[in-house]
Tab-separated table of C-alpha atoms and ligand atoms in Angstrom:
chain	number	residue	atom	x	y	z
A	1	MET	CA	-35.209	-63.739	-41.103
A	2	THR	CA	-32.200	-61.956	-39.600
A	3	ARG	CA	-33.104	-58.523	-38.473
A	4	GLU	CA	-30.854	-55.669	-39.479
A	5	GLN	CA	-29.463	-53.863	-36.484
A	6	LEU	CA	-29.547	-50.119	-36.349
A	7	THR	CA	-28.318	-47.824	-33.593
A	8	VAL	CA	-29.235	-44.167	-33.454
A	9	VAL	CA	-26.367	-42.251	-31.851
A	10	VAL	CA	-27.201	-38.887	-30.302
A	11	ALA	CA	-24.516	-36.666	-28.775
A	12	ALA	CA	-25.959	-34.174	-26.332
A	13	TYR	CA	-24.413	-31.331	-24.411
A	14	ASN	CA	-26.805	-29.432	-22.127
A	15	GLU	CA	-29.907	-30.546	-23.972
A	16	ALA	CA	-32.124	-31.475	-21.019
A	17	ASP	CA	-35.024	-29.372	-22.329
A	18	VAL	CA	-35.181	-30.812	-25.794
A	19	LEU	CA	-34.160	-34.425	-25.253
A	20	PRO	CA	-37.575	-35.714	-24.071
A	21	ILE	CA	-39.306	-34.053	-27.032
A	22	LEU	CA	-36.803	-35.510	-29.437
A	23	HIS	CA	-36.970	-38.935	-27.824
A	24	ALA	CA	-40.704	-39.162	-28.436
A	25	ARG	CA	-40.099	-38.498	-32.116
A	26	ILE	CA	-37.227	-40.972	-32.375
A	27	ALA	CA	-39.177	-43.642	-30.481
A	28	ALA	CA	-42.073	-43.336	-32.914
A	29	VAL	CA	-39.694	-43.787	-35.827
A	30	LEU	CA	-38.008	-46.773	-34.164
A	31	ASP	CA	-41.403	-48.419	-33.697
A	32	ARG	CA	-42.043	-48.094	-37.397
A	33	LEU	CA	-38.616	-49.483	-38.215
A	34	ALA	CA	-39.131	-52.420	-35.873
A	35	ALA	CA	-42.256	-53.286	-37.830
A	36	ASP	CA	-40.148	-53.174	-40.966
A	37	GLY	CA	-37.619	-55.844	-40.009
A	38	VAL	CA	-35.051	-53.650	-38.284
A	39	ALA	CA	-33.806	-54.189	-34.722
A	40	PRO	CA	-33.375	-50.587	-33.594
A	41	SER	CA	-31.673	-49.218	-30.525
A	42	LEU	CA	-30.693	-45.823	-29.235
A	43	LEU	CA	-27.439	-44.594	-27.803
A	44	TYR	CA	-27.396	-41.285	-25.971
A	45	VAL	CA	-23.985	-39.796	-25.326
A	46	ASP	CA	-23.829	-37.180	-22.608
A	47	ASP	CA	-20.874	-34.992	-23.489
A	48	GLY	CA	-20.213	-33.812	-19.950
A	49	SER	CA	-23.393	-31.748	-19.666
A	50	ARG	CA	-23.820	-29.414	-16.717
A	51	ASP	CA	-27.604	-29.384	-16.702
A	52	GLY	CA	-29.972	-32.280	-16.151
A	53	THR	CA	-29.184	-34.021	-19.431
A	54	TRP	CA	-27.825	-37.197	-17.819
A	55	ALA	CA	-30.837	-37.447	-15.513
A	56	ALA	CA	-33.163	-36.871	-18.457
A	57	MET	CA	-31.426	-39.699	-20.298
A	58	GLY	CA	-31.921	-41.879	-17.232
A	59	GLU	CA	-35.643	-41.223	-17.223
A	60	LEU	CA	-35.884	-42.055	-20.908
A	61	ALA	CA	-33.898	-45.274	-20.407
A	62	ALA	CA	-36.128	-46.291	-17.523
A	63	ARG	CA	-39.166	-46.079	-19.766
A	64	ASP	CA	-37.604	-47.347	-22.988
A	65	PRO	CA	-35.455	-50.505	-22.841
A	66	ARG	CA	-33.900	-49.680	-26.209
A	67	VAL	CA	-31.950	-46.772	-24.738
A	68	ALA	CA	-28.255	-47.141	-23.926
A	69	ARG	CA	-26.409	-44.317	-22.209
A	70	LEU	CA	-22.824	-43.209	-22.212
A	71	ARG	CA	-21.439	-40.369	-20.158
A	72	LEU	CA	-18.046	-38.859	-20.853
A	73	SER	CA	-15.864	-37.667	-18.012
A	74	ARG	CA	-16.135	-34.054	-19.180
A	75	ASN	CA	-17.139	-32.019	-22.208
A	76	PHE	CA	-14.919	-33.298	-25.002
A	77	GLY	CA	-16.770	-31.653	-27.867
A	78	LYS	CA	-19.249	-33.004	-30.333
A	79	GLU	CA	-16.729	-34.778	-32.518
A	80	ALA	CA	-15.263	-36.773	-29.631
A	81	ALA	CA	-18.726	-37.524	-28.256
A	82	LEU	CA	-19.796	-38.908	-31.610
A	83	THR	CA	-16.614	-40.952	-31.849
A	84	ALA	CA	-17.299	-42.390	-28.408
A	85	GLY	CA	-20.822	-43.316	-29.461
A	86	LEU	CA	-19.829	-44.838	-32.777
A	87	ASP	CA	-17.054	-46.856	-31.115
A	88	LEU	CA	-19.735	-48.650	-29.122
A	89	VAL	CA	-21.856	-49.668	-32.086
A	90	GLU	CA	-20.554	-53.169	-32.607
A	91	ALA	CA	-23.133	-54.617	-34.922
A	92	GLY	CA	-25.239	-53.167	-37.668
A	93	ALA	CA	-25.477	-49.654	-38.968
A	94	ALA	CA	-25.513	-46.365	-37.079
A	95	VAL	CA	-27.442	-43.154	-37.583
A	96	ILE	CA	-25.982	-39.906	-36.245
A	97	LEU	CA	-28.521	-37.358	-35.103
A	98	ASP	CA	-28.310	-33.982	-33.355
A	99	ALA	CA	-29.996	-33.818	-29.973
A	100	ASP	CA	-31.716	-30.511	-30.679
A	101	GLY	CA	-34.222	-31.774	-33.243
A	102	GLN	CA	-32.589	-29.966	-36.140
A	103	ASP	CA	-32.112	-33.286	-37.881
A	104	PRO	CA	-35.551	-34.831	-38.363
A	105	PRO	CA	-35.610	-38.461	-37.154
A	106	GLU	CA	-38.553	-38.996	-39.475
A	107	LEU	CA	-36.000	-39.227	-42.288
A	108	ILE	CA	-34.356	-42.355	-40.864
A	109	PRO	CA	-36.605	-44.851	-42.683
A	110	GLU	CA	-35.541	-43.241	-45.948
A	111	PHE	CA	-31.905	-43.610	-44.925
A	112	VAL	CA	-32.539	-47.265	-44.164
A	113	ALA	CA	-34.136	-47.757	-47.574
A	114	ARG	CA	-31.019	-46.327	-49.237
A	115	TRP	CA	-28.814	-48.497	-47.057
A	116	ARG	CA	-30.754	-51.548	-48.220
A	117	GLU	CA	-30.075	-50.449	-51.775
A	118	GLY	CA	-26.411	-50.876	-50.952
A	119	PHE	CA	-25.196	-47.415	-49.972
A	120	ASP	CA	-22.684	-47.173	-47.147
A	121	ASP	CA	-22.981	-43.512	-46.292
A	122	VAL	CA	-26.432	-41.964	-46.583
A	123	TYR	CA	-26.303	-38.326	-45.562
A	124	GLY	CA	-28.850	-35.570	-45.220
A	125	THR	CA	-28.203	-32.458	-47.260
A	126	ARG	CA	-29.796	-29.257	-46.030
A	127	LEU	CA	-32.086	-27.523	-48.456
A	128	GLU	CA	-32.768	-24.645	-46.136
A	129	ARG	CA	-31.731	-23.665	-42.668
A	130	GLU	CA	-34.476	-22.342	-40.507
A	131	GLY	CA	-33.854	-20.179	-37.506
A	132	GLU	CA	-30.259	-19.354	-38.255
A	133	THR	CA	-28.868	-15.920	-38.933
A	134	TRP	CA	-27.863	-14.866	-42.446
A	135	LEU	CA	-24.312	-14.507	-41.204
A	136	LYS	CA	-24.204	-18.151	-40.135
A	137	ARG	CA	-25.814	-19.257	-43.375
A	138	ALA	CA	-23.448	-17.175	-45.508
A	139	SER	CA	-20.344	-18.268	-43.665
A	140	ALA	CA	-21.412	-21.914	-43.770
A	141	HIS	CA	-22.015	-21.571	-47.491
A	142	ALA	CA	-18.587	-20.019	-48.072
A	143	PHE	CA	-16.870	-22.556	-45.827
A	144	TYR	CA	-18.253	-25.629	-47.584
A	145	ARG	CA	-17.224	-24.236	-50.974
A	146	LEU	CA	-13.750	-23.287	-49.759
A	147	MET	CA	-13.226	-26.746	-48.330
A	148	GLN	CA	-14.220	-28.272	-51.612
A	149	ARG	CA	-11.602	-26.273	-53.458
A	150	LEU	CA	-8.823	-26.758	-50.931
A	151	SER	CA	-9.157	-30.424	-50.159
A	152	LYS	CA	-8.723	-33.498	-52.298
A	153	THR	CA	-11.058	-35.418	-50.015
A	154	PRO	CA	-14.630	-35.166	-51.260
A	155	ILE	CA	-16.653	-33.243	-48.662
A	156	PRO	CA	-20.268	-32.776	-49.755
A	157	VAL	CA	-21.567	-29.220	-49.432
A	158	ASP	CA	-24.252	-28.254	-46.913
A	159	THR	CA	-23.994	-31.595	-45.179
A	160	GLY	CA	-23.664	-32.023	-41.453
A	161	ASP	CA	-23.154	-35.108	-39.375
A	162	PHE	CA	-26.730	-36.319	-39.898
A	163	ARG	CA	-26.243	-39.621	-41.693
A	164	LEU	CA	-26.460	-43.393	-41.710
A	165	LEU	CA	-23.221	-45.371	-41.807
A	166	SER	CA	-23.142	-49.002	-42.871
A	167	PRO	CA	-21.224	-51.550	-40.752
A	168	ARG	CA	-18.176	-51.442	-42.995
A	169	ALA	CA	-18.178	-47.646	-43.094
A	170	LEU	CA	-18.276	-47.693	-39.301
A	171	ALA	CA	-15.416	-50.162	-39.170
A	172	ALA	CA	-13.413	-47.928	-41.481
A	173	LEU	CA	-14.141	-44.858	-39.395
A	174	ARG	CA	-13.023	-46.641	-36.257
A	175	GLN	CA	-9.567	-47.041	-37.732
A	176	VAL	CA	-9.150	-43.296	-38.055
A	177	ARG	CA	-7.926	-42.222	-34.644
A	178	GLU	CA	-6.632	-38.728	-35.285
A	179	ARG	CA	-7.153	-36.290	-32.441
A	180	HIS	CA	-8.281	-33.357	-34.487
A	181	ARG	CA	-11.412	-34.900	-35.787
A	182	PHE	CA	-13.084	-33.001	-38.531
A	183	MET	CA	-15.872	-35.545	-38.862
A	184	LYS	CA	-17.372	-34.249	-42.079
A	185	GLY	CA	-13.995	-34.731	-43.712
A	186	LEU	CA	-13.459	-38.156	-42.180
A	187	PHE	CA	-16.799	-39.370	-43.521
A	188	GLY	CA	-15.637	-38.323	-46.974
A	189	TRP	CA	-12.193	-39.764	-46.500
A	190	ILE	CA	-13.361	-43.339	-45.936
A	191	GLY	CA	-15.011	-43.407	-49.349
A	192	TYR	CA	-17.527	-46.147	-50.270
A	193	GLU	CA	-20.860	-45.602	-51.933
A	194	ARG	CA	-22.557	-42.458	-50.751
A	195	ILE	CA	-25.812	-40.732	-51.500
A	196	ALA	CA	-27.488	-37.519	-50.410
A	197	VAL	CA	-31.028	-37.249	-49.078
A	198	PRO	CA	-32.216	-33.621	-49.193
A	199	TYR	CA	-34.214	-32.287	-46.265
A	200	GLN	CA	-35.399	-29.103	-44.629
A	201	ARG	CA	-33.327	-28.187	-41.615
A	202	ASP	CA	-35.609	-26.992	-38.841
A	203	ALA	CA	-34.832	-24.554	-36.098
A	204	ARG	CA	-33.747	-25.894	-32.725
A	205	LEU	CA	-36.588	-27.244	-30.585
A	206	GLY	CA	-35.241	-25.206	-27.696
A	207	GLY	CA	-32.077	-24.163	-25.949
A	208	ARG	CA	-29.225	-22.399	-27.653
A	209	SER	CA	-26.657	-23.395	-30.252
A	210	LYS	CA	-23.352	-24.423	-28.707
A	211	PHE	CA	-21.466	-23.049	-31.650
A	212	ASN	CA	-20.947	-19.326	-31.495
A	213	PHE	CA	-19.026	-17.493	-34.166
A	214	TRP	CA	-15.626	-17.956	-32.558
A	215	ARG	CA	-16.184	-21.681	-32.160
A	216	LEU	CA	-17.305	-21.955	-35.756
A	217	TRP	CA	-14.203	-20.066	-36.891
A	218	ASN	CA	-11.996	-22.521	-35.003
A	219	PHE	CA	-14.023	-25.355	-36.432
A	220	ALA	CA	-13.338	-23.999	-39.924
A	221	LEU	CA	-9.609	-23.771	-39.142
A	222	GLU	CA	-9.786	-27.369	-37.961
A	223	GLY	CA	-11.345	-28.395	-41.247
A	224	VAL	CA	-8.804	-26.609	-43.380
A	225	THR	CA	-5.756	-27.790	-41.454
A	226	SER	CA	-7.020	-31.372	-41.140
A	227	PHE	CA	-7.703	-31.824	-44.799
A	228	SER	CA	-5.445	-29.484	-46.699
A	229	THR	CA	-1.889	-28.264	-46.677
A	230	ALA	CA	-2.699	-25.521	-49.166
A	231	PRO	CA	-2.014	-22.717	-46.627
A	232	LEU	CA	1.550	-23.980	-46.231
A	233	ARG	CA	2.042	-23.904	-49.983
A	234	LEU	CA	0.531	-20.450	-50.123
A	235	ALA	CA	3.393	-19.206	-47.951
A	236	THR	CA	5.834	-20.581	-50.505
A	237	TYR	CA	4.094	-18.792	-53.345
A	238	VAL	CA	3.918	-15.500	-51.484
A	239	GLY	CA	7.630	-15.866	-50.738
A	240	VAL	CA	8.512	-16.595	-54.355
A	241	GLY	CA	6.413	-13.637	-55.498
A	242	ALA	CA	8.082	-11.293	-53.006
A	243	ALA	CA	11.542	-12.539	-54.001
A	244	LEU	CA	10.828	-11.934	-57.698
A	245	LEU	CA	9.552	-8.437	-56.982
A	246	ALA	CA	12.584	-7.740	-54.813
A	247	PHE	CA	14.901	-8.917	-57.549
A	248	GLY	CA	13.285	-6.628	-60.103
A	249	TYR	CA	13.322	-3.708	-57.725
A	250	GLY	CA	16.992	-4.354	-56.833
A	251	LEU	CA	17.939	-4.272	-60.514
A	252	TRP	CA	16.087	-0.991	-60.910
A	253	ILE	CA	17.956	0.553	-57.948
A	254	VAL	CA	21.344	-0.478	-59.362
A	255	VAL	CA	20.514	0.912	-62.809
A	256	LYS	CA	19.175	4.117	-61.269
A	257	ALA	CA	22.326	4.582	-59.171
A	258	LEU	CA	24.568	4.020	-62.217
A	259	ILE	CA	22.753	6.549	-64.363
A	260	TRP	CA	21.720	9.245	-61.889
A	261	GLY	CA	24.098	8.699	-58.983
A	262	ASP	CA	22.943	7.740	-55.532
A	263	PRO	CA	21.530	10.517	-53.402
A	264	VAL	CA	20.434	8.780	-50.190
A	265	ALA	CA	16.681	8.831	-50.090
A	266	GLY	CA	13.809	6.418	-50.008
A	267	TRP	CA	13.107	6.083	-46.318
A	268	PRO	CA	9.372	5.629	-46.957
A	269	THR	CA	10.055	2.889	-49.497
A	270	MET	CA	12.359	1.137	-47.093
A	271	MET	CA	9.903	1.302	-44.234
A	272	SER	CA	7.041	-0.062	-46.293
A	273	VAL	CA	9.168	-2.906	-47.630
A	274	ILE	CA	10.387	-3.845	-44.158
A	275	LEU	CA	6.918	-3.692	-42.675
A	276	PHE	CA	5.391	-5.663	-45.511
A	277	LEU	CA	7.981	-8.398	-45.315
A	278	GLY	CA	7.810	-8.489	-41.539
A	279	GLY	CA	4.042	-8.922	-41.694
A	280	ALA	CA	4.206	-11.592	-44.390
A	281	GLN	CA	6.809	-13.508	-42.399
A	282	LEU	CA	4.750	-13.426	-39.231
A	283	ILE	CA	1.697	-14.676	-41.077
A	284	ALA	CA	3.662	-17.530	-42.614
A	285	LEU	CA	5.057	-18.357	-39.194
A	286	GLY	CA	1.541	-18.391	-37.796
A	287	VAL	CA	0.403	-20.792	-40.511
A	288	ILE	CA	3.312	-23.114	-39.774
A	289	GLY	CA	2.452	-22.800	-36.091
A	290	GLU	CA	-1.132	-23.951	-36.726
A	291	TYR	CA	0.128	-27.136	-38.305
A	292	LEU	CA	2.922	-27.634	-35.812
A	293	GLY	CA	0.528	-27.277	-32.892
A	294	ARG	CA	-1.701	-29.954	-34.341
A	295	LEU	CA	1.266	-32.195	-34.949
A	296	TYR	CA	2.231	-31.716	-31.305
A	297	GLU	CA	-1.202	-32.704	-30.100
A	298	GLU	CA	-1.312	-35.761	-32.320
A	299	SER	CA	2.093	-36.845	-31.057
A	300	LYS	CA	0.926	-36.873	-27.446
A	301	GLN	CA	-1.320	-39.827	-28.255
A	302	ARG	CA	-3.855	-39.114	-25.560
A	303	PRO	CA	-7.125	-41.009	-25.681
A	304	LEU	CA	-9.848	-39.227	-27.629
A	305	TYR	CA	-12.246	-39.265	-24.686
A	306	LEU	CA	-12.721	-40.799	-21.258
A	307	VAL	CA	-15.817	-42.632	-20.110
A	308	ASP	CA	-17.529	-41.834	-16.842
A	309	ALA	CA	-20.409	-44.282	-17.088
A	310	TRP	CA	-21.633	-46.775	-19.637
A	311	LEU	CA	-25.052	-48.320	-19.374
A	312	PRO	CA	-25.663	-50.618	-22.319
A	313	ALA	CA	-28.953	-51.720	-23.806
A	314	PRO	CA	-29.700	-55.026	-25.565
A	315	GLY	CA	-29.123	-53.748	-29.085
A	316	VAL	CA	-25.936	-51.842	-28.392
A	317	SER	CA	-22.758	-53.686	-27.543
A	318	SER	CA	-22.526	-54.822	-23.966
A	319	GLY	CA	-18.933	-56.041	-24.048
A	320	ALA	CA	-16.647	-53.140	-24.870
A	321	PRO	CA	-15.272	-50.894	-23.610
A	322	THR	CA	-15.638	-50.917	-19.826
A	323	LYS	CA	-17.246	-54.118	-18.668
A	324	ALA	CA	-16.967	-53.204	-15.024
A	325	GLU	CA	-19.256	-50.283	-15.453
A	326	GLY	CA	-22.423	-51.932	-16.677
A	327	ARG	CA	-23.748	-52.294	-13.143
A	328	GLY	CA	-26.811	-50.176	-13.409
A	329	HIS	CA	-25.430	-47.327	-11.328
A	330	ASP	CA	-25.997	-43.937	-12.729
A	331	HIS	CA	-22.522	-42.802	-11.812
A	332	GLY	CA	-20.135	-45.673	-12.268
A	333	GLN	CA	-17.068	-44.423	-10.473
A	334	ALA	CA	-14.576	-46.432	-12.442
A	335	THR	CA	-13.131	-43.965	-14.901
A	336	ALA	CA	-11.605	-46.179	-17.465
A	337	GLY	CA	-10.076	-44.754	-20.597
A	338	ILE	CA	-10.845	-46.244	-23.930
A	339	GLU	CA	-7.676	-47.456	-25.501
A	340	ASP	CA	-6.977	-46.268	-28.999
A	341	SER	CA	-6.439	-49.160	-31.260
B	1	UDP	N1	-22.825	-31.044	-28.860
B	1	UDP	C1	-22.037	-31.913	-28.112
B	1	UDP	N2	-20.918	-31.425	-27.490
B	1	UDP	C2	-20.531	-30.113	-27.577
B	1	UDP	C3	-21.342	-29.251	-28.359
B	1	UDP	C4	-22.466	-29.747	-28.986
B	1	UDP	O1	-22.323	-33.102	-28.021
B	1	UDP	O2	-19.519	-29.744	-26.994
B	1	UDP	C5	-24.044	-31.553	-29.522
B	1	UDP	C6	-25.289	-30.788	-29.200
B	1	UDP	O3	-25.890	-31.229	-28.016
B	1	UDP	C7	-26.139	-31.068	-30.412
B	1	UDP	C8	-25.127	-31.176	-31.531
B	1	UDP	O4	-23.872	-31.410	-30.902
B	1	UDP	O5	-26.816	-32.298	-30.306
B	1	UDP	C9	-25.092	-29.934	-32.395
B	1	UDP	O6	-24.888	-28.801	-31.589
B	1	UDP	P1	-25.619	-27.426	-31.874
B	1	UDP	O7	-27.048	-27.648	-32.163
B	1	UDP	O8	-25.286	-26.516	-30.742
B	1	UDP	O9	-24.855	-26.944	-33.182
B	1	UDP	P2	-25.525	-26.254	-34.469
B	1	UDP	O10	-26.674	-27.112	-34.880
B	1	UDP	O11	-25.953	-24.902	-34.030
B	1	UDP	O12	-24.413	-26.233	-35.463
B	2	MG	MG1	-28.221	-27.553	-33.754
């Protein structure tokens, strides 16, 4: 019987405290999967952590031969770290899991069951979010609904990156090399058969969330600009509306001057019109700027991430991307970039 391969990809940034706790949970789940005809492996991606995360990964790998480790040259952000991890999964399916224990690994067998039923994208949908402020919950709620209205790409509500991707979904995702990676949107963009598995989202096991309000706001901007051009169109509509109003008001001024003469007055009106239009124009310019800036960054065609060290494990690909680095050193000094294909 051919065993189905499965790689659990975990991106971690300063998660030294929680990683060992999480690993014990994942390892227990992998044992169960192994008994169920799956060949599981684990891929930890260190997203340029500044604490002992890389060392913690080393300790885990020393004790568990299923663990592969990848270290990026600096902190590239969760989306790039996940991309780096998924790029290395050459065979079988992949499960994406947060390093902080908010996504329960115990759900993976259920994901696998759905995958065996033929689904390509099995994602966890949060029923509740423990340990998060009402502000974060409310803004997340609003954001997911807004995205659904703005974008033609189906983006399931209350769904994070916690999911299983089938081999062909992974292959599809690998073809999408845009720099501004709004992963939730990309998962939706590739299509295929998808199904939700509801779960309770726990609080972090420890440490702090890396996403403060400002980062979340930028993340939301990323989502909107990556998957919708509605804001650009909005500028057009505001412009058309203002022009129509101006036309009506102009007519009224002419008629008024013809009937009652034209005593010079109306400084307040003039000021408010000028200020309003000035403000509207600056906003529209800002919106264009958001898109233009992204266009600029895409056009530079830089690699999405750079690898500092890559230490493969049997289950995870050993060929790509930097053969020279699989020497068992913790800090492979060759800093090879991964070519975008
Ligand atoms: N993460 C990462 N790189 C970053 C920020 C976060 O790899 O630059 C990882 C982090 O270690 C965690 C996951 O992304 O495994 C989710 O981060 P976090 O828990 O801080 O986000 P939240 O759950 O609060 O949205
Ligand atoms: Mg978290």
